[in-house]
Coordinates of C-alpha atoms in Angstrom, one line a residue:
M1 CA 0.0 0.0 0.0
T2 CA 1.3 3.4 -0.9
D3 CA 2.1 5.6 2.0
L4 CA -0.3 8.4 2.6
S5 CA -0.2 12.0 3.9
Y6 CA -2.9 14.0 5.7
D7 CA -3.3 17.2 7.6
V8 CA -5.1 15.4 10.5
V9 CA -5.3 11.8 11.3
V10 CA -7.8 10.6 14.0
V11 CA -7.0 7.3 15.7
G12 CA -10.3 5.7 16.8
A13 CA -13.8 5.8 15.2
G14 CA -15.8 6.0 18.4
P15 CA -18.1 9.0 19.1
A16 CA -15.2 11.3 20.1
G17 CA -13.1 10.2 17.1
S18 CA -16.0 10.7 14.6
M19 CA -16.8 14.2 16.1
A20 CA -13.2 15.3 16.0
A21 CA -12.8 14.1 12.4
R22 CA -16.1 15.8 11.5
Y23 CA -14.9 19.2 12.8
A24 CA -11.4 18.8 11.4
A25 CA -12.8 18.1 7.9
R26 CA -15.4 20.8 8.3
S27 CA -12.6 23.3 9.1
G28 CA -10.9 22.5 5.8
A29 CA -8.3 19.9 6.8
K30 CA -7.6 16.8 4.8
T31 CA -8.7 14.3 7.4
L32 CA -8.3 10.5 7.9
I33 CA -9.9 8.3 10.5
I34 CA -8.3 4.9 11.3
E35 CA -10.1 2.2 13.2
E36 CA -8.6 -1.1 14.2
H37 CA -11.9 -3.0 14.2
T38 CA -14.1 -4.0 11.3
S39 CA -16.9 -1.6 12.1
A40 CA -17.6 1.4 14.4
G41 CA -19.2 0.6 17.7
S42 CA -17.6 -2.9 17.9
P43 CA -16.7 -4.3 20.3
L44 CA -19.2 -2.6 22.5
Q45 CA -18.0 -1.3 25.9
C46 CA -21.0 0.8 27.0
T47 CA -24.2 0.7 28.9
G48 CA -26.0 2.3 26.0
L49 CA -27.6 5.0 28.1
I50 CA -27.0 8.6 26.9
S51 CA -28.5 11.9 28.2
S52 CA -31.0 13.7 26.1
K53 CA -28.5 16.5 25.6
T54 CA -26.1 14.2 23.9
I55 CA -28.1 13.9 20.7
D56 CA -28.1 17.7 20.3
E57 CA -24.4 17.8 21.1
C58 CA -23.6 15.2 18.5
E59 CA -25.7 17.1 16.0
I60 CA -27.8 14.1 14.8
K61 CA -31.5 13.4 14.5
Q62 CA -33.3 10.7 16.6
G63 CA -33.4 7.4 14.8
P64 CA -34.1 3.7 15.0
W65 CA -31.1 3.4 17.3
I66 CA -33.3 4.7 20.2
Y67 CA -34.9 1.8 22.1
Q68 CA -36.4 3.7 25.1
S69 CA -36.9 7.2 26.5
I70 CA -35.9 7.5 30.2
K71 CA -37.7 10.0 32.5
G72 CA -36.2 9.1 35.8
A73 CA -34.6 6.5 38.1
H74 CA -35.5 4.3 41.1
I75 CA -32.5 4.4 43.5
F76 CA -32.0 1.6 45.9
P77 CA -29.7 2.2 48.9
P78 CA -28.3 -0.8 50.9
N79 CA -31.4 -1.1 53.0
N80 CA -33.4 -1.7 49.8
T81 CA -35.8 1.2 50.2
C82 CA -36.7 2.9 47.0
I83 CA -36.3 6.5 46.1
S84 CA -37.9 7.6 42.8
I85 CA -36.7 10.7 41.0
G86 CA -37.6 12.2 37.7
G87 CA -40.9 13.3 36.2
E88 CA -42.4 13.8 32.7
K89 CA -39.4 15.2 31.1
I90 CA -37.2 12.9 29.0
R91 CA -33.8 12.9 30.5
A92 CA -32.0 10.1 28.7
Y93 CA -32.3 7.4 26.0
V94 CA -31.5 3.7 25.8
I95 CA -29.8 3.2 22.5
D96 CA -28.1 0.7 20.2
R97 CA -24.5 2.0 20.4
K98 CA -23.4 0.2 17.3
I99 CA -25.9 2.0 15.1
F100 CA -25.3 5.2 17.0
D101 CA -21.5 5.1 16.4
R102 CA -21.9 4.2 12.8
T103 CA -24.3 7.2 12.3
L104 CA -21.7 9.6 13.8
L105 CA -19.0 8.1 11.5
E106 CA -21.2 8.5 8.5
H107 CA -21.6 12.2 9.3
S108 CA -17.8 12.7 9.5
I109 CA -17.5 11.0 6.1
D110 CA -20.2 13.3 4.8
E111 CA -18.0 16.3 5.9
G112 CA -15.2 14.9 3.8
A113 CA -13.2 12.7 6.2
N114 CA -11.7 9.5 4.8
I115 CA -11.8 6.2 6.8
M116 CA -9.6 3.1 7.0
M117 CA -11.2 0.2 8.9
K118 CA -9.2 -2.8 10.1
T119 CA -6.2 -0.5 10.6
K120 CA -4.2 -0.6 13.8
A121 CA -1.6 2.0 14.9
L122 CA 1.7 0.2 15.7
G123 CA 3.8 3.3 16.5
L124 CA 4.2 7.0 16.4
Q125 CA 7.3 9.0 15.7
D126 CA 8.5 12.4 14.6
H127 CA 9.2 12.8 10.9
H128 CA 10.6 16.2 9.9
D129 CA 7.9 18.6 10.9
K130 CA 5.1 16.0 10.9
K131 CA 4.1 12.8 12.7
L132 CA 4.6 9.4 11.2
L133 CA 2.1 6.7 12.1
H134 CA 3.2 3.1 11.6
L135 CA 0.1 1.1 10.7
I136 CA -1.1 -2.4 9.8
H137 CA -4.0 -2.3 7.4
N138 CA -5.7 -5.5 6.4
G139 CA -2.6 -7.4 7.3
C140 CA -0.2 -5.1 5.4
K141 CA 2.2 -2.6 7.0
C142 CA 2.1 1.0 5.8
N143 CA 2.8 4.5 7.0
V144 CA 0.7 7.6 7.2
T145 CA 2.2 11.1 7.9
A146 CA 0.1 13.8 9.6
K147 CA 0.6 17.3 10.7
V148 CA -1.6 16.5 13.7
V149 CA -2.6 13.2 15.2
I150 CA -5.8 13.1 17.3
G151 CA -5.8 10.3 19.8
A152 CA -9.4 9.1 20.3
D153 CA -8.3 5.6 20.9
G154 CA -10.1 5.1 24.2
V155 CA -9.1 3.5 27.4
Q156 CA -5.3 2.8 27.7
S157 CA -4.7 5.1 24.7
N158 CA -1.5 4.3 22.8
I159 CA -1.4 7.8 21.3
A160 CA -1.3 9.3 24.8
R161 CA 1.4 7.0 25.9
W162 CA 3.5 7.3 22.8
S163 CA 3.3 11.1 22.9
G164 CA 4.3 11.3 26.6
L165 CA 0.9 12.5 27.9
G166 CA 0.5 9.5 30.2
Q167 CA -2.6 7.9 31.6
V168 CA -5.8 9.1 33.2
Q169 CA -6.1 9.2 37.0
K170 CA -7.9 6.0 37.6
Y171 CA -9.9 3.2 36.0
L172 CA -13.1 1.4 37.0
S173 CA -13.8 -2.1 36.0
G174 CA -17.3 -2.9 34.6
V175 CA -19.4 -5.8 33.3
Q176 CA -23.0 -5.9 31.9
I177 CA -25.3 -8.5 30.6
E178 CA -28.4 -8.3 28.6
T179 CA -31.1 -10.7 29.7
G180 CA -34.7 -11.5 30.0
Y181 CA -36.3 -9.3 32.7
D182 CA -39.7 -8.3 34.0
V183 CA -39.4 -4.6 33.5
M184 CA -41.9 -2.7 35.6
D185 CA -41.5 0.7 33.8
T186 CA -39.7 1.1 30.6
N187 CA -39.3 4.9 31.3
M188 CA -37.2 4.3 34.5
V189 CA -33.8 2.9 35.2
D190 CA -32.9 1.2 38.5
V191 CA -29.7 2.2 40.3
F192 CA -28.3 0.2 43.3
V193 CA -25.6 1.6 45.6
G194 CA -23.7 -0.2 48.3
N195 CA -21.3 -3.1 48.9
N196 CA -22.3 -5.0 45.8
S197 CA -20.4 -2.5 43.7
P198 CA -17.5 -1.0 45.8
G199 CA -16.6 2.5 44.6
F200 CA -19.5 2.9 42.1
F201 CA -23.0 1.4 41.6
A202 CA -25.0 -1.2 39.8
W203 CA -27.9 -0.7 37.4
S204 CA -30.8 -2.2 35.5
V205 CA -31.6 -0.4 32.2
P206 CA -34.7 -1.3 30.2
V207 CA -34.3 -2.3 26.6
S208 CA -37.9 -3.4 26.2
K209 CA -40.7 -4.6 28.6
D210 CA -39.0 -8.0 28.5
I211 CA -35.3 -7.3 28.3
A212 CA -32.9 -5.3 30.5
R213 CA -29.2 -4.5 30.7
I214 CA -28.0 -5.4 34.2
G215 CA -24.5 -4.4 35.2
L216 CA -22.1 -2.8 37.6
C217 CA -18.8 -1.1 37.9
V218 CA -16.3 -1.4 40.8
D219 CA -13.2 0.4 41.8
P220 CA -10.5 -2.3 41.7
S221 CA -8.6 -0.6 44.6
K222 CA -11.6 -1.3 46.9
T223 CA -12.1 -5.0 46.3
Q224 CA -10.3 -8.3 45.8
L225 CA -13.1 -9.6 43.5
S226 CA -13.5 -9.0 39.8
A227 CA -16.5 -7.0 38.4
Y228 CA -17.9 -10.2 37.1
E229 CA -17.8 -11.9 40.5
H230 CA -19.5 -8.9 42.0
L231 CA -22.2 -9.1 39.3
C232 CA -22.8 -12.8 40.0
R233 CA -23.1 -12.1 43.7
F234 CA -25.4 -9.1 43.0
M235 CA -27.8 -11.1 40.9
Q236 CA -28.0 -13.8 43.5
T237 CA -28.5 -11.6 46.5
N238 CA -30.4 -8.6 45.4
L239 CA -34.1 -9.3 45.9
T240 CA -35.3 -6.9 43.2
I241 CA -33.0 -8.4 40.5
R242 CA -33.5 -11.9 41.6
E243 CA -37.3 -11.6 41.4
R244 CA -37.3 -10.1 37.9
A245 CA -34.3 -11.5 36.0
R246 CA -34.8 -14.7 34.0
P247 CA -32.2 -17.4 33.5
G248 CA -29.7 -17.0 30.6
C249 CA -27.7 -14.2 29.0
L250 CA -28.3 -12.7 25.6
D251 CA -25.2 -10.6 25.5
M252 CA -22.2 -9.6 27.7
V253 CA -20.1 -6.5 27.8
V254 CA -16.8 -6.1 29.7
G255 CA -14.8 -3.0 29.9
C256 CA -13.1 -0.1 31.8
I257 CA -14.2 3.4 32.5
P258 CA -11.3 6.0 32.6
L259 CA -11.7 8.8 35.1
G260 CA -9.8 12.0 35.6
P261 CA -8.1 13.8 32.7
Q262 CA -4.3 14.0 32.4
P263 CA -2.7 17.3 33.5
C264 CA -2.0 18.1 29.8
T265 CA -3.8 16.8 26.7
A266 CA -1.6 18.3 24.0
A267 CA 1.9 17.7 22.8
N268 CA 3.9 18.5 19.6
G269 CA 1.7 17.4 16.8
V270 CA -0.7 15.5 19.0
V271 CA -3.9 16.0 21.0
I272 CA -6.0 13.4 22.8
T273 CA -9.7 13.5 23.4
G274 CA -12.7 11.5 24.7
D275 CA -11.9 8.4 26.8
A276 CA -8.2 8.7 25.9
A277 CA -8.2 12.0 27.9
G278 CA -10.4 10.8 30.7
Q279 CA -13.2 13.2 29.6
V280 CA -15.8 11.1 31.3
K281 CA -18.4 12.0 33.9
S282 CA -17.1 10.5 37.2
T283 CA -20.6 10.4 38.7
S284 CA -22.3 8.3 36.1
G285 CA -19.4 6.9 34.0
G286 CA -20.9 8.4 30.8
G287 CA -18.4 9.7 28.2
V288 CA -20.3 10.4 25.0
Y289 CA -21.6 13.8 26.0
M290 CA -18.4 15.2 27.4
G291 CA -16.4 13.5 24.7
A292 CA -18.4 15.1 22.0
I293 CA -17.9 18.6 23.4
C294 CA -14.2 18.1 23.7
A295 CA -13.7 16.4 20.4
K296 CA -15.2 19.3 18.5
H297 CA -12.5 21.6 20.0
A298 CA -9.9 18.9 19.2
G299 CA -10.9 18.8 15.5
E300 CA -11.1 22.6 15.1
V301 CA -7.8 23.3 16.8
A302 CA -6.0 20.5 15.1
A303 CA -7.2 21.6 11.7
N304 CA -6.3 25.3 12.3
A305 CA -2.9 24.3 13.5
A306 CA -2.3 22.0 10.5
L307 CA -3.5 24.5 8.0
S308 CA -1.3 27.3 9.5
D309 CA 1.7 25.0 9.7
N310 CA 2.1 25.6 13.4
T311 CA 1.6 22.3 15.2
S312 CA 3.7 22.9 18.2
A313 CA 2.6 21.9 21.7
Q314 CA 2.1 25.6 22.4
A315 CA -0.2 26.1 19.5
L316 CA -2.2 22.9 20.3
M317 CA -2.6 23.9 23.9
E318 CA -5.4 26.1 22.6
Y319 CA -7.4 22.8 22.6
D320 CA -6.5 22.1 26.2
R321 CA -7.5 25.6 27.2
R322 CA -10.8 25.4 25.3
W323 CA -12.1 22.1 26.6
R324 CA -11.1 22.9 30.2
E325 CA -13.0 26.1 30.0
A326 CA -16.1 24.3 28.6
V327 CA -16.3 21.3 30.9
G328 CA -13.2 21.2 33.1
R329 CA -14.9 22.5 36.3
E330 CA -17.7 19.9 35.9
L331 CA -15.3 17.1 35.4
S332 CA -13.2 18.2 38.4
M333 CA -16.4 18.5 40.6
G334 CA -17.5 15.1 39.4
M335 CA -14.2 13.6 40.4
R336 CA -14.6 15.0 43.9
M337 CA -18.1 13.7 44.2
H338 CA -17.0 10.3 43.0
N339 CA -14.1 10.1 45.5
V340 CA -16.4 11.2 48.4
L341 CA -19.2 8.8 47.6
G342 CA -16.6 6.0 47.1
R343 CA -15.6 6.3 50.8
L344 CA -19.1 6.0 52.2
N345 CA -20.2 2.8 54.0
N346 CA -23.6 1.3 53.8
D347 CA -24.9 3.2 56.8
D348 CA -23.6 6.5 55.3
L349 CA -25.3 5.7 52.0
N350 CA -28.6 4.8 53.8
E351 CA -28.5 8.2 55.6
L352 CA -27.7 10.1 52.5
M353 CA -30.4 8.5 50.5
G354 CA -32.8 9.1 53.4
F355 CA -32.0 12.8 53.2
F356 CA -32.7 12.7 49.5
N357 CA -36.1 11.2 50.2
E358 CA -37.2 14.0 52.6
P359 CA -40.0 16.3 51.7
G360 CA -38.9 19.1 49.4
I361 CA -35.6 17.4 48.5
I362 CA -37.2 15.2 45.7
E363 CA -38.7 18.3 44.2
I364 CA -35.3 20.0 44.1
I365 CA -33.7 16.9 42.5
N366 CA -36.5 16.7 39.9
Q367 CA -36.2 20.4 39.1
Y368 CA -32.4 20.8 39.1
G369 CA -31.2 17.2 38.5
D370 CA -28.9 17.1 35.4
I371 CA -26.9 13.9 34.6
D372 CA -24.5 16.0 32.6
H373 CA -24.0 18.8 35.1
P374 CA -24.6 17.4 38.7
S375 CA -22.8 20.4 40.3
I376 CA -25.9 22.5 39.8
L377 CA -28.0 20.2 41.9
L378 CA -25.2 19.8 44.5
G379 CA -25.2 23.5 45.2
K380 CA -29.0 23.5 45.6
L381 CA -28.8 20.5 48.0
I382 CA -26.2 22.1 50.2
T383 CA -28.4 25.2 50.5
K384 CA -31.2 23.0 51.7
A385 CA -29.2 20.7 54.0
R386 CA -28.9 23.0 57.0
G387 CA -29.6 22.3 60.6
K388 CA -28.3 19.7 63.1
S389 CA -30.6 17.0 61.9
V390 CA -28.7 16.8 58.6
L391 CA -25.2 17.9 59.8
K392 CA -23.6 14.7 58.6
V393 CA -25.2 15.0 55.2
T394 CA -24.2 18.6 54.9
K395 CA -20.5 17.6 55.6
V396 CA -20.7 14.9 52.9
L397 CA -22.1 17.4 50.4
L398 CA -19.5 20.0 51.2
R399 CA -16.7 17.5 50.8
M400 CA -18.1 16.8 47.3
L401 CA -18.0 20.5 46.6
I402 CA -14.6 21.5 47.9
G403 CA -12.7 18.2 48.0

């Protein structure tokens, strides 16, 4: 295969990669996307639950990839009481991530980006004033030169490592199955907090009235068991799940969630975005919404740098500045909330959930709750949580706010 040359090469055809390529091509850069798998969205490593804002942020129309509209959640603390939040407003969608990812990739191609599937990056090095990517495409080795490489290659990003940008702050381990399930309300998800999922939570997400996605994530530093072992235990011991789930497994997803961006996300001729840069909501584990916002900036800045022939780290730090200005505070706040919640024991969680279930608090949650921007709700709850009766809760909320 003849060696190729581009202004911008995006490594990874997930949502962040497709959005970055779309904006780079739209800005006039000759753009290439490489993807090591045979199709976008495979293998799947996602719950398939996205916020309603994500569709607008990704600039696509609703399509057949939407299975359910979600209006709220039933939250189960360790004492197995139930707290219901939400209302009539659609807050999220259960989707087919494979079709969703392919739709985003098609839009980037429509903007003029080229795509090479079954193409794996083997190495990255400087080549005069450009970057040289060593690839293997359909079993044949080749090289591609780029003025700027965008690393959208997900968890354990090679581009981040090769360019000296390092790893994200921490990783969660997760597993999910799709199985037959007696869904009580297809507009609600179930969330379970406590010892079954140390450091995070478990969930049941409706696909239809007869099928649900059941899974959990754990912080490996807080347990000796694997996520799969925790899921098996959870399905055997949780009464709600045990009563509704049917035998068998239709599908299984195993993966990691990266949390906490690197101190710097730009180097000479390189920027990283999406999961590769830890641009993931630490409170929910969702990465598509934040990734889309950041990837747009990555594509624009990379294209402008390439077209102006100034791809220095200093020039590309414009991307770092932009995305931190847009979502940096929310990601930082989310990490604080995640760290505080991860230190709570079952009694603490029961007390915190009991506070959420008090008169007036549910109304605040329903009014200000935003899966993409939880800091707004946090501020409202701190204002409400005053007085000796909720002193402990107030301290927990303040630790989330100030770290």
